[in-house]
Short mmCIF file of C-alpha atoms in Angstrom, two decimals:
data_model
loop_
_atom_site.label_atom_id
_atom_site.label_comp_id
_atom_site.label_asym_id
_atom_site.label_seq_id
_atom_site.Cartn_x
_atom_site.Cartn_y
_atom_site.Cartn_z
CA MET A 1 149.12 81.04 95.97
CA THR A 2 145.98 81.05 93.56
CA LYS A 3 142.67 80.16 95.05
CA ARG A 4 139.14 80.05 93.73
CA ILE A 5 136.04 80.87 95.61
CA ARG A 6 132.45 80.09 94.44
CA ILE A 7 129.55 81.44 96.30
CA ASN A 8 125.83 80.39 95.67
CA PRO A 9 123.50 81.87 96.58
CA LEU A 10 124.69 85.32 97.08
CA THR A 11 121.50 87.50 97.74
CA ARG A 12 119.05 87.11 100.49
CA ILE A 13 116.13 87.15 98.12
CA SER A 14 116.60 84.09 95.86
CA GLY A 15 119.21 81.72 94.81
CA PHE A 16 119.71 82.74 91.12
CA MET A 17 123.19 84.17 91.54
CA GLU A 18 126.70 82.84 91.63
CA ILE A 19 130.02 84.51 92.01
CA ASP A 20 133.19 82.80 90.93
CA VAL A 21 136.33 84.85 91.83
CA THR A 22 140.06 83.92 91.57
CA LEU A 23 142.33 85.06 94.34
CA GLU A 24 146.45 85.50 94.24
CA GLY A 25 147.28 85.61 97.86
CA SER A 26 144.33 87.49 99.45
CA GLN A 27 143.66 89.89 96.24
CA VAL A 28 140.88 89.29 93.75
CA ILE A 29 142.40 89.21 90.28
CA ASP A 30 139.44 87.70 88.40
CA ALA A 31 135.67 87.53 88.92
CA ARG A 32 132.63 86.23 87.14
CA THR A 33 129.00 86.96 88.28
CA LYS A 34 126.57 84.35 87.20
CA GLY A 35 122.85 84.39 86.51
CA VAL A 36 121.90 80.58 86.81
CA MET A 37 118.21 80.76 85.98
CA PHE A 38 116.64 81.21 82.50
CA ARG A 39 113.23 82.84 82.45
CA GLY A 40 112.24 83.17 78.73
CA PHE A 41 109.61 86.09 79.36
CA GLU A 42 110.70 87.85 75.96
CA GLN A 43 109.78 84.59 74.15
CA MET A 44 106.48 84.09 76.22
CA MET A 45 105.23 87.54 75.08
CA VAL A 46 105.08 86.84 71.24
CA ASP A 47 101.69 86.37 69.89
CA ARG A 48 99.89 87.89 73.02
CA SER A 49 97.92 91.12 72.82
CA PRO A 50 100.04 94.09 73.39
CA PHE A 51 98.14 95.00 76.57
CA ASP A 52 98.93 91.87 78.19
CA ALA A 53 102.60 92.88 78.45
CA ILE A 54 101.64 95.49 81.23
CA TYR A 55 100.52 92.56 83.47
CA LEU A 56 102.62 89.87 82.23
CA THR A 57 106.04 91.43 82.46
CA GLN A 58 105.33 92.00 86.06
CA ARG A 59 105.53 88.41 86.71
CA ILE A 60 109.13 88.55 85.98
CA CYS A 61 109.65 89.55 89.65
CA GLY A 62 107.61 89.61 92.72
CA ILE A 63 109.82 92.39 94.32
CA CYS A 64 110.11 95.08 91.36
CA SER A 65 106.92 94.09 89.60
CA THR A 66 105.54 97.83 89.47
CA ALA A 67 108.83 98.81 87.49
CA HIS A 68 107.80 96.43 84.71
CA SER A 69 104.45 97.68 84.39
CA VAL A 70 105.56 101.30 84.18
CA ALA A 71 108.02 100.27 81.38
CA ALA A 72 105.66 98.33 79.50
CA SER A 73 102.78 101.11 79.64
CA ILE A 74 105.42 103.68 78.30
CA ALA A 75 106.55 101.26 75.64
CA LEU A 76 102.91 100.86 74.56
CA GLU A 77 102.00 104.33 74.60
CA ASP A 78 105.14 104.92 72.25
CA ALA A 79 103.99 102.22 69.86
CA LEU A 80 100.23 103.49 69.84
CA HIS A 81 101.22 107.25 69.56
CA ILE A 82 99.44 108.15 73.05
CA VAL A 83 100.66 111.15 75.00
CA PRO A 84 99.37 110.66 78.69
CA THR A 85 97.74 113.47 80.48
CA GLU A 86 99.70 115.14 83.24
CA GLN A 87 97.09 113.52 85.71
CA GLY A 88 97.68 110.10 84.09
CA ARG A 89 101.42 110.53 84.59
CA TYR A 90 100.94 111.87 88.24
CA LEU A 91 99.08 108.85 89.55
CA ARG A 92 101.30 106.29 87.85
CA ASP A 93 104.50 107.82 89.09
CA VAL A 94 102.89 107.88 92.57
CA ILE A 95 102.39 104.07 92.31
CA HIS A 96 105.84 103.60 90.93
CA ALA A 97 107.19 105.70 93.84
CA CYS A 98 105.48 103.52 96.54
CA GLU A 99 107.76 100.60 94.97
CA PHE A 100 110.98 102.63 95.66
CA ILE A 101 109.91 103.18 99.11
CA GLN A 102 109.16 99.54 100.04
CA ASN A 103 112.02 98.06 97.94
CA HIS A 104 114.73 100.35 99.50
CA LEU A 105 113.48 99.99 103.06
CA ARG A 106 113.27 96.23 102.69
CA HIS A 107 116.74 96.07 101.04
CA PHE A 108 118.51 98.15 103.58
CA TYR A 109 117.14 96.42 106.64
CA GLN A 110 116.51 92.64 105.68
CA TYR A 111 118.96 92.15 102.82
CA GLY A 112 121.80 94.29 103.69
CA LEU A 113 121.85 95.06 107.38
CA PRO A 114 122.68 91.46 108.48
CA ASP A 115 126.19 91.96 106.59
CA PHE A 116 126.84 94.68 109.50
CA VAL A 117 124.77 94.29 112.43
CA ASN A 118 124.42 90.97 114.50
CA ILE A 119 120.83 90.21 114.35
CA PRO A 120 119.13 88.11 117.13
CA LYS A 121 118.52 84.62 115.95
CA VAL A 122 114.74 84.41 115.81
CA THR A 123 114.78 82.45 112.63
CA SER A 124 116.79 79.80 111.14
CA ILE A 125 116.55 81.50 107.40
CA TYR A 126 119.93 83.04 107.71
CA THR A 127 123.00 81.96 109.54
CA ASP A 128 126.24 84.23 110.13
CA SER A 129 128.84 83.13 107.97
CA HIS A 130 131.44 85.83 109.32
CA ASN A 131 132.33 87.21 112.67
CA ASP A 132 133.11 91.13 111.36
CA PHE A 133 130.76 92.85 113.35
CA ARG A 134 132.08 96.14 114.68
CA LEU A 135 129.32 97.90 116.32
CA PRO A 136 129.42 98.57 120.08
CA SER A 137 126.75 96.58 121.83
CA GLN A 138 124.39 99.15 122.54
CA LEU A 139 124.43 100.51 118.80
CA ASN A 140 124.26 97.00 117.65
CA GLU A 141 121.23 96.20 119.83
CA LEU A 142 119.60 99.57 118.64
CA LEU A 143 119.90 98.73 114.83
CA ALA A 144 118.88 95.08 115.51
CA SER A 145 115.67 96.57 117.00
CA HIS A 146 115.06 98.67 113.78
CA TYR A 147 115.50 95.65 111.78
CA PHE A 148 112.45 94.23 113.08
CA GLU A 149 110.64 97.65 113.23
CA SER A 150 111.21 98.44 109.75
CA LEU A 151 109.08 95.31 108.73
CA PRO A 152 105.69 96.77 109.33
CA ILE A 153 106.97 100.07 108.02
CA SER A 154 108.15 98.68 104.52
CA ARG A 155 104.74 96.85 104.60
CA LEU A 156 103.13 100.08 104.61
CA GLY A 157 104.94 101.00 101.37
CA HIS A 158 103.02 98.09 99.90
CA GLN A 159 99.68 99.29 101.42
CA LEU A 160 100.35 102.60 99.91
CA LEU A 161 100.86 101.04 96.38
CA ALA A 162 97.87 98.83 96.74
CA LEU A 163 95.51 102.04 97.70
CA PHE A 164 95.96 103.18 93.84
CA GLY A 165 97.40 99.80 92.23
CA GLY A 166 94.73 97.49 93.64
CA LYS A 167 97.28 95.02 95.11
CA ALA A 168 100.92 94.51 95.65
CA PRO A 169 102.79 93.03 94.11
CA HIS A 170 101.76 92.69 90.47
CA ASN A 171 99.51 95.82 90.61
CA HIS A 172 96.57 96.40 88.27
CA GLY A 173 96.56 100.11 88.79
CA ILE A 174 99.06 101.04 85.96
CA PHE A 175 97.85 100.93 82.31
CA VAL A 176 98.18 102.76 79.00
CA GLY A 177 97.34 106.41 79.69
CA GLY A 178 98.70 106.44 83.26
CA TYR A 179 96.32 104.22 85.35
CA SER A 180 93.13 102.32 85.18
CA THR A 181 91.14 103.45 88.11
CA PRO A 182 90.88 107.24 89.42
CA ALA A 183 92.09 108.11 92.92
CA THR A 184 89.27 108.98 95.33
CA SER A 185 89.50 111.89 97.96
CA ASP A 186 89.71 109.20 100.73
CA LYS A 187 92.29 107.34 99.11
CA LEU A 188 94.58 110.58 98.74
CA VAL A 189 93.97 111.27 102.41
CA SER A 190 94.83 107.71 103.43
CA ALA A 191 97.88 107.83 101.27
CA LYS A 192 99.29 111.24 102.76
CA SER A 193 98.70 109.70 106.48
CA ILE A 194 100.67 106.63 105.59
CA LEU A 195 103.42 108.25 103.71
CA LEU A 196 103.65 110.45 107.07
CA GLN A 197 104.32 107.39 109.28
CA ILE A 198 107.02 105.95 106.63
CA LYS A 199 108.74 109.47 106.47
CA GLU A 200 109.09 109.72 110.38
CA PHE A 201 110.77 106.23 110.36
CA VAL A 202 112.93 107.30 107.55
CA LEU A 203 114.22 110.39 109.06
CA THR A 204 114.55 109.41 112.70
CA LYS A 205 115.90 105.62 112.16
CA MET A 206 116.88 104.59 108.77
CA LEU A 207 119.04 107.51 107.67
CA PRO A 208 120.70 107.68 111.19
CA ASP A 209 121.13 103.83 110.86
CA ALA A 210 122.75 104.25 107.50
CA TYR A 211 125.34 106.69 108.81
CA VAL A 212 126.11 104.43 111.66
CA VAL A 213 127.04 101.67 109.56
CA ALA A 214 129.02 104.15 107.38
CA LYS A 215 131.09 105.18 110.43
CA TYR A 216 132.11 101.67 111.75
CA TYR A 217 132.66 100.31 108.05
CA ASP A 218 134.35 103.19 106.60
CA ASP A 219 136.91 100.84 104.77
CA TYR A 220 133.99 100.11 102.37
CA PHE A 221 134.36 103.73 101.02
CA HIS A 222 137.21 102.30 99.29
CA MET A 223 135.91 99.05 97.89
CA GLY A 224 133.52 98.25 95.09
CA ALA A 225 133.88 101.21 92.89
CA GLY A 226 133.91 99.21 89.60
CA PRO A 227 134.18 101.16 86.33
CA LYS A 228 132.81 104.21 87.56
CA ASN A 229 130.67 104.79 84.65
CA LEU A 230 127.23 106.01 85.80
CA MET A 231 123.69 106.11 83.84
CA THR A 232 120.14 107.13 84.32
CA TYR A 233 117.11 107.05 81.80
CA GLY A 234 115.56 109.88 84.03
CA LEU A 235 113.10 109.84 86.72
CA PHE A 236 110.22 111.79 87.85
CA ASN A 237 111.13 114.20 85.19
CA ASN A 238 109.71 116.68 82.45
CA TYR A 239 106.24 117.31 83.88
CA VAL A 240 104.71 120.06 81.99
CA ASP A 241 104.04 122.23 85.22
CA LEU A 242 106.49 120.68 87.68
CA GLY A 243 109.36 120.32 85.53
CA THR A 244 111.93 117.72 86.71
CA LEU A 245 111.55 116.70 90.43
CA TYR A 246 114.44 114.33 90.38
CA VAL A 247 116.85 113.71 87.31
CA ASN A 248 116.94 113.81 83.69
CA PRO A 249 118.60 111.08 81.46
CA GLY A 250 122.40 111.48 81.54
CA VAL A 251 125.71 109.37 81.56
CA TYR A 252 128.91 110.05 83.52
CA HIS A 253 132.11 108.69 82.36
CA GLU A 254 135.70 109.48 83.02
CA GLY A 255 134.70 112.48 85.26
CA ARG A 256 132.53 113.95 82.62
CA PHE A 257 128.83 114.48 82.45
CA ASP A 258 126.97 114.07 79.02
CA LEU A 259 123.47 113.56 77.57
CA PHE A 260 121.98 110.17 77.21
CA ASP A 261 121.55 108.78 73.98
CA LYS A 262 119.20 105.58 73.45
CA ASN A 263 120.98 104.89 70.20
CA HIS A 264 124.17 103.88 71.94
CA ILE A 265 122.65 101.08 73.82
CA THR A 266 123.77 97.44 72.61
CA GLU A 267 123.44 94.05 74.10
CA ASN A 268 126.25 91.50 73.77
CA ILE A 269 125.90 87.77 74.26
CA GLU A 270 129.67 86.61 73.68
CA TYR A 271 129.99 84.80 77.16
CA SER A 272 126.10 84.23 77.83
CA TRP A 273 124.18 81.17 77.10
CA TYR A 274 122.60 82.52 73.86
CA GLU A 275 123.12 82.04 70.24
CA GLY A 276 122.71 84.52 67.44
CA ALA A 277 124.80 87.84 66.54
CA ILE A 278 127.34 88.54 69.23
CA SER A 279 126.00 92.30 69.48
CA ASN A 280 122.71 93.61 68.78
CA ARG A 281 120.78 97.02 69.14
CA PRO A 282 117.31 96.78 70.73
CA PHE A 283 114.67 95.92 68.16
CA GLU A 284 117.25 93.84 66.07
CA GLU A 285 117.30 90.19 67.33
CA MET A 286 115.77 88.01 70.05
CA PRO A 287 118.71 85.60 70.83
CA GLU A 288 117.81 81.87 71.46
CA PRO A 289 119.06 80.03 74.77
CA ASP A 290 122.06 77.80 74.30
CA MET A 291 123.50 76.54 77.49
CA ASN A 292 125.69 74.20 75.72
CA LYS A 293 127.77 77.20 74.41
CA GLU A 294 131.29 76.61 75.34
CA GLN A 295 132.49 80.02 76.31
CA GLY A 296 129.10 80.89 78.12
CA TYR A 297 129.03 81.21 81.66
CA THR A 298 125.73 83.08 82.52
CA TRP A 299 122.23 83.67 81.50
CA VAL A 300 122.67 87.43 81.87
CA LYS A 301 123.60 89.17 78.72
CA ALA A 302 126.05 92.24 78.70
CA PRO A 303 124.27 95.49 77.96
CA ARG A 304 126.74 98.21 76.90
CA TYR A 305 126.62 102.09 76.34
CA LYS A 306 129.10 102.96 73.66
CA ASP A 307 130.61 99.44 74.13
CA LEU A 308 131.20 100.17 77.90
CA PRO A 309 129.48 98.74 81.15
CA TYR A 310 127.67 101.19 83.29
CA GLU A 311 126.45 101.19 86.80
CA VAL A 312 122.83 102.03 87.19
CA GLY A 313 120.69 102.62 90.39
CA PRO A 314 120.49 105.10 93.32
CA LEU A 315 124.00 106.26 93.40
CA ALA A 316 124.05 106.85 89.67
CA ARG A 317 120.69 108.83 90.07
CA LEU A 318 121.74 110.99 92.88
CA TRP A 319 125.33 111.47 91.40
CA ILE A 320 123.94 112.72 87.99
CA SER A 321 121.34 114.74 89.53
CA GLY A 322 124.05 116.48 91.58
CA ASP A 323 122.39 115.37 95.11
CA TYR A 324 125.30 113.20 96.27
CA ARG A 325 128.92 113.43 95.07
CA ASN A 326 130.87 112.06 98.07
CA GLY A 327 132.22 109.02 96.01
CA ILE A 328 131.54 105.68 94.16
CA SER A 329 132.08 102.60 96.33
CA THR A 330 130.04 99.96 98.14
CA MET A 331 129.38 102.30 101.10
CA ASP A 332 128.42 105.20 98.83
CA LYS A 333 125.76 103.01 97.11
CA ILE A 334 124.43 101.92 100.64
CA LEU A 335 124.06 105.41 101.70
CA ALA A 336 122.75 106.71 98.45
CA ARG A 337 119.85 104.09 98.51
CA CYS A 338 118.86 105.49 101.90
CA LEU A 339 118.96 109.11 100.83
CA GLU A 340 116.91 108.09 97.92
CA VAL A 341 113.94 106.94 100.20
CA LYS A 342 113.89 110.62 101.62
CA LYS A 343 113.91 112.07 98.04
CA VAL A 344 111.20 109.89 96.68
CA ILE A 345 109.06 110.59 99.63
CA GLU A 346 109.25 114.14 99.02
CA ILE A 347 108.64 113.88 95.35
CA THR A 348 105.37 111.65 96.20
CA GLU A 349 104.24 114.23 98.62
CA ILE A 350 104.29 116.82 95.53
CA LEU A 351 102.76 114.61 93.23
CA LEU A 352 99.96 113.56 95.52
CA ASP A 353 99.20 117.18 95.96
CA GLN A 354 98.74 117.43 92.02
CA VAL A 355 96.22 114.47 91.76
CA ILE A 356 92.65 115.68 91.12
CA PRO A 357 90.18 112.85 92.59
CA ASP A 358 87.96 111.03 90.18
CA THR A 359 89.79 111.87 87.30
CA HIS A 360 89.34 109.33 84.31
CA VAL A 361 92.13 108.85 81.81
CA GLN A 362 90.97 105.76 80.07
CA GLN A 363 89.36 105.32 76.59
CA GLN A 364 89.20 102.59 73.93
CA TRP A 365 92.71 102.47 72.65
CA GLN A 366 93.25 101.26 69.25
CA VAL A 367 96.02 98.81 68.20
CA PRO A 368 97.53 99.53 64.59
CA ASP A 369 98.34 96.30 62.43
CA GLU A 370 101.98 97.26 62.75
CA THR A 371 104.01 99.30 64.99
CA GLN A 372 106.84 99.40 67.50
CA GLY A 373 107.64 101.37 70.71
CA GLU A 374 110.00 101.77 73.59
CA GLY A 375 109.83 102.25 77.34
CA LEU A 376 112.84 103.54 79.01
CA VAL A 377 112.64 104.57 82.65
CA ASP A 378 114.73 104.34 85.89
CA THR A 379 113.20 101.99 88.58
CA THR A 380 114.35 101.12 92.02
CA ARG A 381 117.45 99.48 91.10
CA GLY A 382 118.25 101.43 87.88
CA SER A 383 117.67 101.71 84.17
CA LEU A 384 115.02 99.44 82.62
CA GLY A 385 113.93 99.35 78.97
CA HIS A 386 111.12 97.44 77.33
CA TRP A 387 111.13 97.32 73.50
CA VAL A 388 108.09 96.05 71.66
CA LYS A 389 107.10 95.37 68.08
CA VAL A 390 103.42 94.53 66.97
CA LYS A 391 102.39 92.86 63.85
CA ASP A 392 98.81 91.69 62.83
CA LYS A 393 97.87 93.54 66.21
CA LYS A 394 99.89 91.07 68.26
CA ILE A 395 103.40 91.11 69.68
CA SER A 396 105.97 90.05 67.40
CA PHE A 397 109.06 90.77 69.26
CA TYR A 398 109.78 91.77 72.94
CA GLN A 399 113.00 92.72 74.55
CA ILE A 400 113.84 93.70 78.28
CA ILE A 401 117.03 95.17 79.49
CA THR A 402 116.90 95.28 83.53
CA PRO A 403 118.96 97.35 85.87
CA SER A 404 120.45 94.06 87.30
CA ALA A 405 121.46 93.19 83.67
CA TRP A 406 123.49 96.42 83.46
CA ASP A 407 125.12 96.06 87.06
CA PHE A 408 125.59 92.19 86.73
CA SER A 409 126.28 91.84 83.07
CA ALA A 410 128.52 89.23 81.57
CA SER A 411 132.04 90.13 80.18
CA THR A 412 132.72 90.85 76.66
CA SER A 413 136.12 90.61 74.71
CA LYS A 414 136.49 94.32 75.37
CA ASN A 415 135.56 94.44 79.08
CA LYS A 416 134.37 92.72 82.33
CA GLY A 417 130.84 93.65 83.55
CA THR A 418 130.40 96.24 86.23
CA ALA A 419 129.92 93.92 89.36
CA GLU A 420 132.67 91.96 88.20
CA GLN A 421 135.22 95.15 88.08
CA ALA A 422 133.91 96.13 91.39
CA LEU A 423 135.13 92.82 92.82
CA ILE A 424 138.43 93.02 91.18
CA GLY A 425 141.34 94.28 93.24
CA THR A 426 139.42 93.71 96.63
CA THR A 427 141.44 92.25 99.29
CA VAL A 428 139.77 89.35 101.13
CA ALA A 429 140.93 88.88 104.83
CA ASN A 430 139.74 85.23 105.01
CA PRO A 431 139.21 83.30 101.95
CA ASP A 432 137.21 80.65 103.99
CA ASP A 433 134.72 83.66 105.04
CA PRO A 434 134.76 85.96 102.09
CA ILE A 435 132.35 88.57 103.60
CA GLU A 436 133.89 91.39 101.60
CA LEU A 437 132.54 89.93 98.36
CA GLY A 438 128.99 89.65 99.59
CA ARG A 439 128.95 93.14 100.87
CA ILE A 440 130.24 94.61 97.71
CA LEU A 441 127.64 92.79 95.47
CA ARG A 442 124.71 93.18 97.99
CA SER A 443 125.29 96.92 97.76
CA PHE A 444 123.93 96.80 94.20
CA ASP A 445 120.79 95.35 95.32
CA PRO A 446 120.74 92.59 92.71
CA CYS A 447 117.47 91.25 91.37
CA MET A 448 118.53 88.11 89.27
CA SER A 449 114.93 86.94 88.75
CA CYS A 450 114.88 90.20 86.41
CA ALA A 451 118.36 90.03 85.12
CA THR A 452 118.05 86.58 83.58
CA HIS A 453 114.91 86.19 81.49
CA VAL A 454 115.39 76.20 83.83
CA HIS A 455 117.32 76.14 86.90
CA ARG A 456 120.63 74.39 86.39
CA GLU A 457 120.46 70.98 87.71
CA GLY A 458 123.15 69.80 90.23
CA HIS A 459 123.62 72.96 92.04
CA ALA A 460 123.50 72.99 95.68
CA ILE A 461 121.06 75.19 97.43
CA LYS A 462 123.93 76.91 99.29
CA THR A 463 127.48 76.64 98.46
CA ILE A 464 130.64 78.33 99.46
CA GLN A 465 133.61 76.48 97.87
CA VAL A 466 137.36 77.54 98.22
CA MET A 467 139.55 75.40 95.68
CA ARG A 468 143.27 75.86 96.33
#
């Protein structure tokens, strides 16, 4: 018997994502992931000062705002032909690293762990929609206590970011050339002290907790694989003296590793609520919104690399860097995100040791009458790209392709999106309680505020519909 399931919202962050799946018996045979909010940030940037992009694009999201300041500053450096000093790169990357630490801690414990651990009901924010809790009571109690302990620890990540960024979220510390204000000796000492506190929690609690979840839910090593195409724009790499501390740009397809070529990136709008050319390369066209488009079903476009969907994020980075090669699945994504916290902390320690206090990098930057630039960088959730054109010293074109656009892209006539493919073939034990679908998709850590650049009227705040 064929059944259709719709779930909205899906994430524990915001209600801007819906999934629509079709089951034949208990198996998913079709899936659509839908972004249900239009943002319009690309249109908002037109006619503004190029420097505004660093601050305004951060408002796309309050969770991964630093990522956008990094991509925007790199895009402007490219457009203005500025080569940042190594000191500029070191401190900018420290600020960026703080967001990784905070985001990954918060996702594992607050957004992901309630799928696997029965958390005491001290709030009405979440209600259990399933009873598939497998941990023995003592272990469940231990991990539930770490859920609450993680809150001040992840807050330390934002405190660390604010030391050099001025505030968090929406920092003021990142700018063209690297950063706006130099680090001082006392801030560097404070940063190292905070980092040690976070590191102790990660090593003694977060990583052991992740392996406990993996042990009792090992069937998720066989779910959510998706297309098994992985990509990274590179992260913490190509320093003059330090070389690459993490990963260089690369792709993985059909069991083979290859160099990344930005010229193979396209964005398709065939089934998205936009009008214009079906497929464009960055810099070519800014599609206009059209929610009346008959075949459209999402505000998220369909980024493709050589016309194929790719997974981006911690697992892709660790896989391509060679640090993790266990498998490509839902549980591998969860473990990779936790392992990446340890990796980024170690990189941050190295970068902090390289920062020279009171080093100024700012000067009066000149904007040419006409230019263009691109900023491609990996961030918490994966590969992020900003493309900017300048005319008459103002922004004339701005394009953003986010990590969640890659992972939760729409279909094209050639293939389904990454997350859609991850769902297809999944066996759902109880269609009235499809916890498998939520676990698979939340393992990507979706940020739909970023992915969809007018909320649809008439949608319920929380909906699980099963249509037979």
